[in-house]
Amino acid sequence: MTPAPAPAEPPATTADPSPDLSTRTAATAPTAGSAVAVEAPGPPDHAEQHADERTGGDAGPRSPEHAELPHDRFLDRERSWLAFNQRVLELAEDESTPLLERARFLSIFASNLDEFFMVRVAGLKRRIATGVATRAASGRRPRDVLETIWTSSRALMERQAECFERTVSPALAAEGIHLLRWPDLTEQEQTRLFSFFRKRIFPVLTPLAVDPAHPFPYISGLSLNLAVVVRNPATGHKHFARVKVPPLLARFLEASAQRYVPVEDVIAAHLEELFPGMEVLDHHIFRVTRNEDLEVEEDDAENLLQALEKELLRRRFGPPVRLEVERSIDREVLDLLIRELKITEEEVFALAGPLDLTGLDDIASLDRPELKFPKFIAGTHRDLAEVESATAPDIFGAVRERDVLLHHPYDSFSTSVQLFVEQAAADPDVLAIKQTLYRTSGDSPIVDALIDAAESGKQVLVLVEIKARFDEHANIKWARKLEQAGCHVVYGLVGLKTHSKLCLVVRQEGDHLRRYAHIGTGNYHPKTARMYEDIGLLTADPDVGADLSDLFNRLSGYSRRDNYRRLLVAPRSLRDGLISRIRREVVNHREGRPAAVRIKVNSIVDERVIDALYRASQAGVPVDIWVRGICALRPGVPGLSENIRVRSILGRFLEHSRVYAFGSGGDTEVWLGSPDLMHRNLDRRIEVLVKVADPAHRHTLNRLLATGTSDSTASWHLGPDGSWTRHAVDEDGAPLRDMQETLIEARRKRRGSGN
């Protein structure tokens, strides 16, 4: 499959023979696989919460198409997220995954879980504590959800530790990459690390005593710490002290060539240096996760930038939500930590060491290409450069000829989107650039290009979303840098995050102005563009240009326009626009016209959209959903969703694009853009979908969706009970098609043929 093929050039290797939206009439039964139970349907114990209040349904007597839907029709979103992270863990456990990539997936799993506790668990605990927590749409009580999270996440963390200790670490050792503990080092290696400790570690360590004169110290979130027990030989009294592992040190220190040891082992081996004259009796490693979600009352903040900076300082002191310890910890020390941190036993996770496997990402980055996915370097999209050369393509000339559909990372970001902004900044005929920035890299060429444009006298408007979670510090930094360069920097609308991915360029061409635009599904982030799968559209279509001009005026001023020509925009028109199109498919099906719905998103939670999909399924419309993460919809339930299939694909690239396709009576309608089907996207963010006009591009995206949801493509299938089953081989044991590798191979063949 290629991102923008000519109609006469279908890539037969990447999709089923009949990729049109109308080909599937009902969900097929799943093939055999290894099912992992996540959730069984629960009783309708939340009947007191009227369904209409949650879903926006109609009150009063119901026609068949508006009959009451089952109360237990929604899966729990927190369980669904944990199931997503379990799929990440399964890639680490899979022996067919390249070895260093298995280590990387262990790191990703750990990082994902950290964020889950910092945000989702912390938010749930806060709502319970303040008495504002209500039953989830799944009907589960908040306390039950929390207890399930503790139980399920504990089991997953134990699986992660076992995978590292019993399979990945020994396999790395067999390849000459040794992850050792201090006693396993040679005497020469220990001597070398002692010298490193004295020069590089000891000067920055600060042991903190705990006694009547020294209160229990603040433990920063996600830091590694040593709980040290020492004894005064003069008095015989025992004392407790805490030593924080400096966060800027490498997680694993190299003792000799490709032989590594956790940094806390090196510190622990030299504790006598920190407590001279005292007897070091014991030490234990622990790690605390804190609530790090932000709360900024924008209505009360005269300056959002300053308010957010203050809130970032407060974030460091959020209450703890998880305590990780090594299993060998002394009970007396553990009781002290529980008491002083004010957490419960349920929030303690005792694991086999080492803790904090996010550091495995450094190991996965070692220069051992034979232990990684084969290297892939994206090339320039063929519509931007018919023949690869050292000359940069003329972006404006190419886009004047035709819309360009980009598919990253298979198409190079640097020679498409990045070059679009850079050429706009350097072009003397460009009068203005308007851009949204949600996340970008620390050394962003996009930001540099916008600064160059402003300094050369162009009008530059940049909407910086400084509330992008965990990127707030970086975005504040770039916002100030852009302001200092003369860019007009705005922070969006009060109460709404601007999550849309938009760039508009206004260019003088002869005696008239032409507008060029980019609308995408991914952030303007050159580094993640090599790892995230995203789709974008470059266009000079006048309707799109006019729509974006209107939208940017709304974001920077007081415009209240809600009707657009080729856009659906949240929070005003996006949900209703999607639901109306789903309902239109029901009409098409009843009248005998081609009807189908295919959706590719990161998450689907919104109850109103899910209910519309249920009713489409009940009417006989086939629905395919390709989701990476959370899915609150139950597929395959007789009488409710037997015509709905849900698939998930995880691999070397993070599936990140969002595409919505409708059969539309044979004239397929396809939309792409930034929104997932979650409340925050549809109600509390500026999100944008653009209608794809080019028939070849619609064909390309339909083939992509058909391939991703095909039973011949390796994926996970969601069952009606919430269980995900991995399907990686066919009935004969042969590997199913790997979606991402197929796309990579298609690019290589095209480049090799000179096409």
PDB file of N, CA and C in Angstrom, residues 413-423 445-446 449 526:
ATOM      1  N   PHE A 413       9.226  12.980   6.849  1.00  0.00           N
ATOM      2  CA  PHE A 413       8.683  14.212   7.420  1.00  0.00           C
ATOM      3  C   PHE A 413       9.566  15.400   7.055  1.00  0.00           C
ATOM      4  N   SER A 414      10.869  15.197   7.057  1.00  0.00           N
ATOM      5  CA  SER A 414      11.798  16.316   6.845  1.00  0.00           C
ATOM      6  C   SER A 414      11.714  16.861   5.429  1.00  0.00           C
ATOM      7  N   THR A 415      11.398  16.005   4.428  1.00  0.00           N
ATOM      8  CA  THR A 415      11.305  16.486   3.044  1.00  0.00           C
ATOM      9  C   THR A 415       9.865  16.746   2.623  1.00  0.00           C
ATOM     10  N   SER A 416       8.981  16.840   3.580  1.00  0.00           N
ATOM     11  CA  SER A 416       7.588  17.155   3.257  1.00  0.00           C
ATOM     12  C   SER A 416       7.086  18.260   4.179  1.00  0.00           C
ATOM     13  N   VAL A 417       6.603  17.893   5.361  1.00  0.00           N
ATOM     14  CA  VAL A 417       6.008  18.882   6.270  1.00  0.00           C
ATOM     15  C   VAL A 417       7.051  19.890   6.746  1.00  0.00           C
ATOM     16  N   GLN A 418       8.184  19.387   7.211  1.00  0.00           N
ATOM     17  CA  GLN A 418       9.230  20.293   7.693  1.00  0.00           C
ATOM     18  C   GLN A 418       9.703  21.215   6.579  1.00  0.00           C
ATOM     19  N   LEU A 419       9.901  20.652   5.385  1.00  0.00           N
ATOM     20  CA  LEU A 419      10.357  21.464   4.255  1.00  0.00           C
ATOM     21  C   LEU A 419       9.292  22.480   3.842  1.00  0.00           C
ATOM     22  N   PHE A 420       8.030  22.108   3.975  1.00  0.00           N
ATOM     23  CA  PHE A 420       6.923  23.029   3.684  1.00  0.00           C
ATOM     24  C   PHE A 420       7.037  24.290   4.538  1.00  0.00           C
ATOM     25  N   VAL A 421       7.290  24.114   5.837  1.00  0.00           N
ATOM     26  CA  VAL A 421       7.415  25.265   6.733  1.00  0.00           C
ATOM     27  C   VAL A 421       8.710  26.021   6.450  1.00  0.00           C
ATOM     28  N   GLU A 422       9.804  25.296   6.213  1.00  0.00           N
ATOM     29  CA  GLU A 422      11.093  25.948   5.964  1.00  0.00           C
ATOM     30  C   GLU A 422      11.064  26.750   4.658  1.00  0.00           C
ATOM     31  N   GLN A 423      10.465  26.180   3.604  1.00  0.00           N
ATOM     32  CA  GLN A 423      10.391  26.929   2.353  1.00  0.00           C
ATOM     33  C   GLN A 423       9.480  28.139   2.491  1.00  0.00           C
ATOM     34  N   PRO A 445      13.407  22.149  14.215  1.00  0.00           N
ATOM     35  CA  PRO A 445      13.595  22.968  13.008  1.00  0.00           C
ATOM     36  C   PRO A 445      12.326  23.707  12.617  1.00  0.00           C
ATOM     37  N   ILE A 446      11.167  23.199  13.055  1.00  0.00           N
ATOM     38  CA  ILE A 446       9.913  23.907  12.789  1.00  0.00           C
ATOM     39  C   ILE A 446       9.907  25.249  13.518  1.00  0.00           C
ATOM     40  N   ALA A 449      12.344  27.640  11.928  1.00  0.00           N
ATOM     41  CA  ALA A 449      11.837  28.213  10.682  1.00  0.00           C
ATOM     42  C   ALA A 449      10.825  29.323  10.959  1.00  0.00           C
ATOM     43  N   PRO A 526       9.758  16.471  14.595  1.00  0.00           N
ATOM     44  CA  PRO A 526      10.591  15.705  13.660  1.00  0.00           C
ATOM     45  C   PRO A 526      11.097  14.377  14.211  1.00  0.00           C
TER      46      PRO A 526
END
